[in-house]
Short mmCIF file of C-alpha atoms in Angstrom, two decimals:
data_model
loop_
_atom_site.label_atom_id
_atom_site.label_comp_id
_atom_site.label_asym_id
_atom_site.label_seq_id
_atom_site.Cartn_x
_atom_site.Cartn_y
_atom_site.Cartn_z
CA TYR Q 1250 83.70 80.50 88.24
CA VAL Q 1251 87.38 80.12 88.99
CA THR Q 1252 87.16 81.59 92.47
CA VAL Q 1253 84.33 79.30 93.62
CA TYR Q 1254 83.56 76.22 91.55
CA ARG Q 1255 87.13 75.10 90.80
CA THR Q 1256 88.37 75.15 94.38
CA ASP Q 1257 88.95 71.93 96.29
CA THR Q 1258 86.90 73.22 99.21
CA TYR Q 1259 83.83 73.73 97.03
CA LYS Q 1260 84.21 70.32 95.39
CA ARG Q 1261 84.56 68.64 98.77
CA LEU Q 1262 81.51 70.45 100.17
CA LYS Q 1263 79.46 69.73 97.05
CA SER Q 1264 80.18 65.98 97.19
CA SER Q 1265 79.47 65.94 100.93
CA LEU Q 1266 76.20 67.79 100.36
CA ASP Q 1267 75.13 65.34 97.66
CA LYS Q 1268 76.00 62.29 99.79
CA GLN Q 1269 74.24 63.59 102.88
CA SER Q 1270 71.11 64.66 101.02
CA LYS Q 1271 70.82 61.23 99.36
CA GLN Q 1272 71.41 59.52 102.70
CA LEU Q 1273 68.75 61.68 104.35
CA GLU Q 1274 66.22 60.93 101.60
CA ARG Q 1275 66.87 57.19 101.90
CA ARG Q 1276 66.42 57.34 105.67
CA LYS Q 1277 63.19 59.30 105.39
CA ASP Q 1278 61.82 56.92 102.74
CA ALA Q 1279 62.75 53.85 104.79
CA VAL Q 1280 61.28 55.16 108.02
CA GLY Q 1281 58.20 56.86 106.61
CA GLU Q 1282 56.13 59.18 108.76
CA HIS Q 1283 56.14 56.94 111.83
CA ALA Q 1284 59.67 57.30 113.17
CA ARG Q 1285 60.72 55.97 116.53
CA GLY Q 1286 62.89 57.88 118.99
CA GLY Q 1287 66.28 56.56 117.78
CA GLN Q 1288 65.42 56.82 114.10
CA LYS Q 1289 64.03 60.31 114.56
CA LYS Q 1290 67.23 61.34 116.33
CA LYS Q 1291 69.40 60.00 113.49
CA ILE Q 1292 67.32 61.88 110.93
CA ASP Q 1293 67.60 65.07 112.99
CA ASN Q 1294 71.40 64.62 113.18
CA LEU Q 1295 71.59 64.18 109.40
CA GLU Q 1296 69.50 67.31 108.88
CA GLU Q 1297 71.77 69.25 111.22
CA ARG Q 1298 74.88 68.11 109.34
CA LEU Q 1299 73.22 69.08 106.07
CA LYS Q 1300 72.54 72.57 107.44
CA ASN Q 1301 76.18 72.91 108.50
CA VAL Q 1302 77.45 71.91 105.06
CA ASN Q 1303 75.04 74.40 103.43
CA ARG Q 1304 76.33 77.14 105.73
CA GLU Q 1305 79.95 76.33 104.85
CA MET Q 1306 79.06 76.34 101.15
CA SER Q 1307 77.46 79.77 101.51
CA THR Q 1308 80.61 81.04 103.22
CA VAL Q 1309 82.78 79.83 100.33
CA LYS Q 1310 80.51 81.54 97.82
CA MET Q 1311 80.38 84.73 99.91
CA TYR Q 1312 84.14 85.30 99.62
CA SER Q 1313 83.84 85.33 95.85
CA MET Q 1314 80.89 87.70 95.94
CA VAL Q 1315 82.79 90.14 98.15
CA ALA Q 1316 85.75 90.11 95.76
CA ILE Q 1317 83.47 90.70 92.77
CA SER Q 1318 81.67 93.56 94.52
CA PHE Q 1319 84.96 95.32 95.32
CA THR Q 1320 86.04 94.88 91.70
CA PHE Q 1321 82.82 96.42 90.41
CA MET Q 1322 83.06 99.33 92.84
CA ALA Q 1323 86.59 100.02 91.63
CA LEU Q 1324 85.44 99.87 87.99
CA MET Q 1325 82.54 102.22 88.69
CA GLY Q 1326 84.92 104.70 90.31
CA MET Q 1327 87.26 104.47 87.33
CA PHE Q 1328 84.43 104.93 84.81
CA ASN Q 1329 83.11 107.84 86.85
CA THR Q 1330 86.42 109.68 86.53
CA VAL Q 1331 86.93 108.76 82.85
CA PHE Q 1332 83.47 109.86 81.69
CA ASP Q 1333 83.02 112.75 84.13
CA GLY Q 1334 81.23 115.60 82.33
CA ARG Q 1335 81.08 113.84 78.93
CA VAL Q 1336 77.91 113.10 77.03
CA VAL Q 1337 77.87 109.37 76.37
CA ALA Q 1338 74.37 109.05 74.89
CA LYS Q 1339 71.43 111.33 74.21
CA LEU Q 1340 68.05 110.23 75.50
CA PRO Q 1341 65.12 110.56 73.06
CA PHE Q 1342 62.86 111.72 75.91
CA VAL Q 1343 62.93 113.91 79.00
CA PRO Q 1344 63.60 111.60 81.95
CA ILE Q 1345 61.51 111.68 85.09
CA SER Q 1346 62.87 113.76 87.96
CA TRP Q 1347 64.61 111.07 90.03
CA PHE Q 1348 66.21 109.55 86.90
CA HIS Q 1349 67.24 113.01 85.66
CA GLY Q 1350 69.72 113.33 88.53
CA ILE Q 1351 71.31 110.00 87.63
CA SER Q 1352 71.38 110.49 83.87
CA HIS Q 1353 72.63 114.11 83.92
CA ARG Q 1354 75.24 113.81 86.65
CA ASN Q 1355 78.00 116.43 86.26
CA LEU Q 1356 76.51 117.66 82.96
CA MET Q 1357 75.25 121.09 82.12
CA GLY Q 1358 71.53 121.28 81.35
#
């Protein structure tokens, strides 16, 4: 939340996205299906700007996702070394073969 939604960049992009989408909807409603050449071009330009803002918004969110993924990989590595060879829970059934390798990693039996 802090790394994405509280940043000034995200807030600026979000307000720009809202304004442009409302403006596009108003233009499309005013013109209808029968758009002339100039009106069609303006609508196409608005749609292109909207795509650019969406792409920038995805980039801002991607940086946060990359940071979170590195954090989780580091935590998984830490937990792997802490619980290496220890029984954490006993399953009440015999797991299927592909799950057996995951659930019994570095354990005897």
